[in-house]
Amino acid sequence: MHFAIICRDKTGALETRLANRDAHVAFLGTTKVAFAGPFLDEAGQMVGSLIVIEADSLQAAKDWAAGDPYDKAGLFEQVTIQEWKKVIG
């Protein structure tokens, strides 16, 4: 199953994101990631993340997301995890 992990950064948290980026990217390699990338604001600055992973269950996706260095660093204001069905691409 695929799960979309939609994360919104806390306001003014770009430095937290940058300080933990290498660990976050390395963490992405610990599972099957269909695709991932940051959301950008009008100025082109990173303000959130979209990650689509393969996991056996919603709980497994939640557990994986909780281990993300970004989450551990307190970067996110909000995280939504929802099952996602690939249709095209």
JSON list of C-alpha atoms in Angstrom, two decimals:
[
{"chain": "A", "resi": 1, "resn": "MET", "atom": "CA", "xyz": [0.00, 0.00, 0.00]},
{"chain": "A", "resi": 2, "resn": "HIS", "atom": "CA", "xyz": [1.05, 3.59, -0.56]},
{"chain": "A", "resi": 3, "resn": "PHE", "atom": "CA", "xyz": [0.72, 6.32, 2.04]},
{"chain": "A", "resi": 4, "resn": "ALA", "atom": "CA", "xyz": [1.01, 10.07, 1.52]},
{"chain": "A", "resi": 5, "resn": "ILE", "atom": "CA", "xyz": [2.76, 11.87, 4.36]},
{"chain": "A", "resi": 6, "resn": "ILE", "atom": "CA", "xyz": [1.94, 15.57, 4.14]},
{"chain": "A", "resi": 7, "resn": "CYS", "atom": "CA", "xyz": [3.93, 17.78, 6.50]},
{"chain": "A", "resi": 8, "resn": "ARG", "atom": "CA", "xyz": [3.67, 21.52, 7.12]},
{"chain": "A", "resi": 9, "resn": "ASP", "atom": "CA", "xyz": [6.63, 23.22, 8.78]},
{"chain": "A", "resi": 10, "resn": "LYS", "atom": "CA", "xyz": [6.28, 25.51, 11.75]},
{"chain": "A", "resi": 11, "resn": "THR", "atom": "CA", "xyz": [6.53, 29.17, 10.78]},
{"chain": "A", "resi": 12, "resn": "GLY", "atom": "CA", "xyz": [10.13, 30.38, 10.70]},
{"chain": "A", "resi": 13, "resn": "ALA", "atom": "CA", "xyz": [11.60, 26.86, 10.95]},
{"chain": "A", "resi": 14, "resn": "LEU", "atom": "CA", "xyz": [13.80, 26.91, 7.84]},
{"chain": "A", "resi": 15, "resn": "GLU", "atom": "CA", "xyz": [16.99, 26.69, 9.90]},
{"chain": "A", "resi": 16, "resn": "THR", "atom": "CA", "xyz": [15.67, 23.57, 11.66]},
{"chain": "A", "resi": 17, "resn": "ARG", "atom": "CA", "xyz": [14.93, 22.05, 8.26]},
{"chain": "A", "resi": 18, "resn": "LEU", "atom": "CA", "xyz": [18.36, 22.87, 6.89]},
{"chain": "A", "resi": 19, "resn": "ALA", "atom": "CA", "xyz": [20.17, 21.63, 10.00]},
{"chain": "A", "resi": 20, "resn": "ASN", "atom": "CA", "xyz": [18.44, 18.23, 9.74]},
{"chain": "A", "resi": 21, "resn": "ARG", "atom": "CA", "xyz": [18.24, 17.85, 5.96]},
{"chain": "A", "resi": 22, "resn": "ASP", "atom": "CA", "xyz": [21.13, 15.40, 5.51]},
{"chain": "A", "resi": 23, "resn": "ALA", "atom": "CA", "xyz": [19.77, 13.10, 8.24]},
{"chain": "A", "resi": 24, "resn": "HIS", "atom": "CA", "xyz": [16.26, 13.34, 6.74]},
{"chain": "A", "resi": 25, "resn": "VAL", "atom": "CA", "xyz": [17.48, 12.44, 3.23]},
{"chain": "A", "resi": 26, "resn": "ALA", "atom": "CA", "xyz": [19.44, 9.49, 4.65]},
{"chain": "A", "resi": 27, "resn": "PHE", "atom": "CA", "xyz": [16.32, 8.39, 6.55]},
{"chain": "A", "resi": 28, "resn": "LEU", "atom": "CA", "xyz": [14.33, 8.35, 3.31]},
{"chain": "A", "resi": 29, "resn": "GLY", "atom": "CA", "xyz": [16.62, 5.54, 2.18]},
{"chain": "A", "resi": 30, "resn": "THR", "atom": "CA", "xyz": [15.36, 3.27, 4.96]},
{"chain": "A", "resi": 31, "resn": "THR", "atom": "CA", "xyz": [12.07, 2.44, 3.21]},
{"chain": "A", "resi": 32, "resn": "LYS", "atom": "CA", "xyz": [10.45, 2.26, -0.21]},
{"chain": "A", "resi": 33, "resn": "VAL", "atom": "CA", "xyz": [9.82, 5.89, -1.13]},
{"chain": "A", "resi": 34, "resn": "ALA", "atom": "CA", "xyz": [7.73, 6.31, -4.28]},
{"chain": "A", "resi": 35, "resn": "PHE", "atom": "CA", "xyz": [8.58, 10.02, -4.37]},
{"chain": "A", "resi": 36, "resn": "ALA", "atom": "CA", "xyz": [9.34, 12.88, -2.02]},
{"chain": "A", "resi": 37, "resn": "GLY", "atom": "CA", "xyz": [10.05, 16.58, -2.05]},
{"chain": "A", "resi": 38, "resn": "PRO", "atom": "CA", "xyz": [9.48, 19.86, -0.28]},
{"chain": "A", "resi": 39, "resn": "PHE", "atom": "CA", "xyz": [6.57, 22.27, -0.57]},
{"chain": "A", "resi": 40, "resn": "LEU", "atom": "CA", "xyz": [7.73, 25.78, -1.45]},
{"chain": "A", "resi": 41, "resn": "ASP", "atom": "CA", "xyz": [6.35, 29.18, -0.52]},
{"chain": "A", "resi": 42, "resn": "GLU", "atom": "CA", "xyz": [6.03, 32.15, -2.91]},
{"chain": "A", "resi": 43, "resn": "ALA", "atom": "CA", "xyz": [9.71, 33.01, -2.37]},
{"chain": "A", "resi": 44, "resn": "GLY", "atom": "CA", "xyz": [10.83, 29.48, -3.21]},
{"chain": "A", "resi": 45, "resn": "GLN", "atom": "CA", "xyz": [11.70, 28.59, 0.39]},
{"chain": "A", "resi": 46, "resn": "MET", "atom": "CA", "xyz": [10.96, 25.09, 1.74]},
{"chain": "A", "resi": 47, "resn": "VAL", "atom": "CA", "xyz": [7.92, 25.09, 4.04]},
{"chain": "A", "resi": 48, "resn": "GLY", "atom": "CA", "xyz": [6.81, 21.46, 4.19]},
{"chain": "A", "resi": 49, "resn": "SER", "atom": "CA", "xyz": [7.15, 18.01, 2.71]},
{"chain": "A", "resi": 50, "resn": "LEU", "atom": "CA", "xyz": [5.26, 15.48, 0.63]},
{"chain": "A", "resi": 51, "resn": "ILE", "atom": "CA", "xyz": [6.50, 11.91, 0.91]},
{"chain": "A", "resi": 52, "resn": "VAL", "atom": "CA", "xyz": [4.76, 8.89, -0.57]},
{"chain": "A", "resi": 53, "resn": "ILE", "atom": "CA", "xyz": [5.98, 5.60, 0.88]},
{"chain": "A", "resi": 54, "resn": "GLU", "atom": "CA", "xyz": [5.09, 1.94, 0.61]},
{"chain": "A", "resi": 55, "resn": "ALA", "atom": "CA", "xyz": [4.06, 0.40, 3.94]},
{"chain": "A", "resi": 56, "resn": "ASP", "atom": "CA", "xyz": [2.05, -2.57, 5.14]},
{"chain": "A", "resi": 57, "resn": "SER", "atom": "CA", "xyz": [-0.44, -0.51, 7.15]},
{"chain": "A", "resi": 58, "resn": "LEU", "atom": "CA", "xyz": [-1.38, 2.97, 8.27]},
{"chain": "A", "resi": 59, "resn": "GLN", "atom": "CA", "xyz": [0.24, 2.25, 11.64]},
{"chain": "A", "resi": 60, "resn": "ALA", "atom": "CA", "xyz": [3.49, 1.22, 9.94]},
{"chain": "A", "resi": 61, "resn": "ALA", "atom": "CA", "xyz": [3.45, 4.49, 7.96]},
{"chain": "A", "resi": 62, "resn": "LYS", "atom": "CA", "xyz": [2.83, 6.47, 11.18]},
{"chain": "A", "resi": 63, "resn": "ASP", "atom": "CA", "xyz": [5.66, 4.66, 12.94]},
{"chain": "A", "resi": 64, "resn": "TRP", "atom": "CA", "xyz": [8.01, 5.35, 10.04]},
{"chain": "A", "resi": 65, "resn": "ALA", "atom": "CA", "xyz": [7.05, 9.04, 9.94]},
{"chain": "A", "resi": 66, "resn": "ALA", "atom": "CA", "xyz": [7.66, 9.37, 13.69]},
{"chain": "A", "resi": 67, "resn": "GLY", "atom": "CA", "xyz": [11.25, 8.26, 13.12]},
{"chain": "A", "resi": 68, "resn": "ASP", "atom": "CA", "xyz": [11.95, 11.00, 10.57]},
{"chain": "A", "resi": 69, "resn": "PRO", "atom": "CA", "xyz": [14.73, 13.29, 11.82]},
{"chain": "A", "resi": 70, "resn": "TYR", "atom": "CA", "xyz": [12.59, 16.29, 10.78]},
{"chain": "A", "resi": 71, "resn": "ASP", "atom": "CA", "xyz": [9.80, 15.10, 13.06]},
{"chain": "A", "resi": 72, "resn": "LYS", "atom": "CA", "xyz": [12.22, 14.37, 15.90]},
{"chain": "A", "resi": 73, "resn": "ALA", "atom": "CA", "xyz": [13.67, 17.90, 15.54]},
{"chain": "A", "resi": 74, "resn": "GLY", "atom": "CA", "xyz": [10.20, 19.42, 15.98]},
{"chain": "A", "resi": 75, "resn": "LEU", "atom": "CA", "xyz": [10.08, 20.89, 12.45]},
{"chain": "A", "resi": 76, "resn": "PHE", "atom": "CA", "xyz": [6.46, 20.17, 11.70]},
{"chain": "A", "resi": 77, "resn": "GLU", "atom": "CA", "xyz": [3.38, 22.10, 12.73]},
{"chain": "A", "resi": 78, "resn": "GLN", "atom": "CA", "xyz": [1.10, 19.49, 11.20]},
{"chain": "A", "resi": 79, "resn": "VAL", "atom": "CA", "xyz": [1.48, 15.97, 9.77]},
{"chain": "A", "resi": 80, "resn": "THR", "atom": "CA", "xyz": [-1.26, 14.16, 7.87]},
{"chain": "A", "resi": 81, "resn": "ILE", "atom": "CA", "xyz": [-0.85, 10.53, 6.81]},
{"chain": "A", "resi": 82, "resn": "GLN", "atom": "CA", "xyz": [-3.38, 9.00, 4.46]},
{"chain": "A", "resi": 83, "resn": "GLU", "atom": "CA", "xyz": [-3.54, 5.92, 2.27]},
{"chain": "A", "resi": 84, "resn": "TRP", "atom": "CA", "xyz": [-3.00, 6.86, -1.37]},
{"chain": "A", "resi": 85, "resn": "LYS", "atom": "CA", "xyz": [-3.87, 4.93, -4.52]},
{"chain": "A", "resi": 86, "resn": "LYS", "atom": "CA", "xyz": [-1.54, 5.26, -7.50]},
{"chain": "A", "resi": 87, "resn": "VAL", "atom": "CA", "xyz": [-3.51, 5.50, -10.73]},
{"chain": "A", "resi": 88, "resn": "ILE", "atom": "CA", "xyz": [-1.22, 7.26, -13.23]},
{"chain": "A", "resi": 89, "resn": "GLY", "atom": "CA", "xyz": [2.55, 7.44, -13.45]}
]
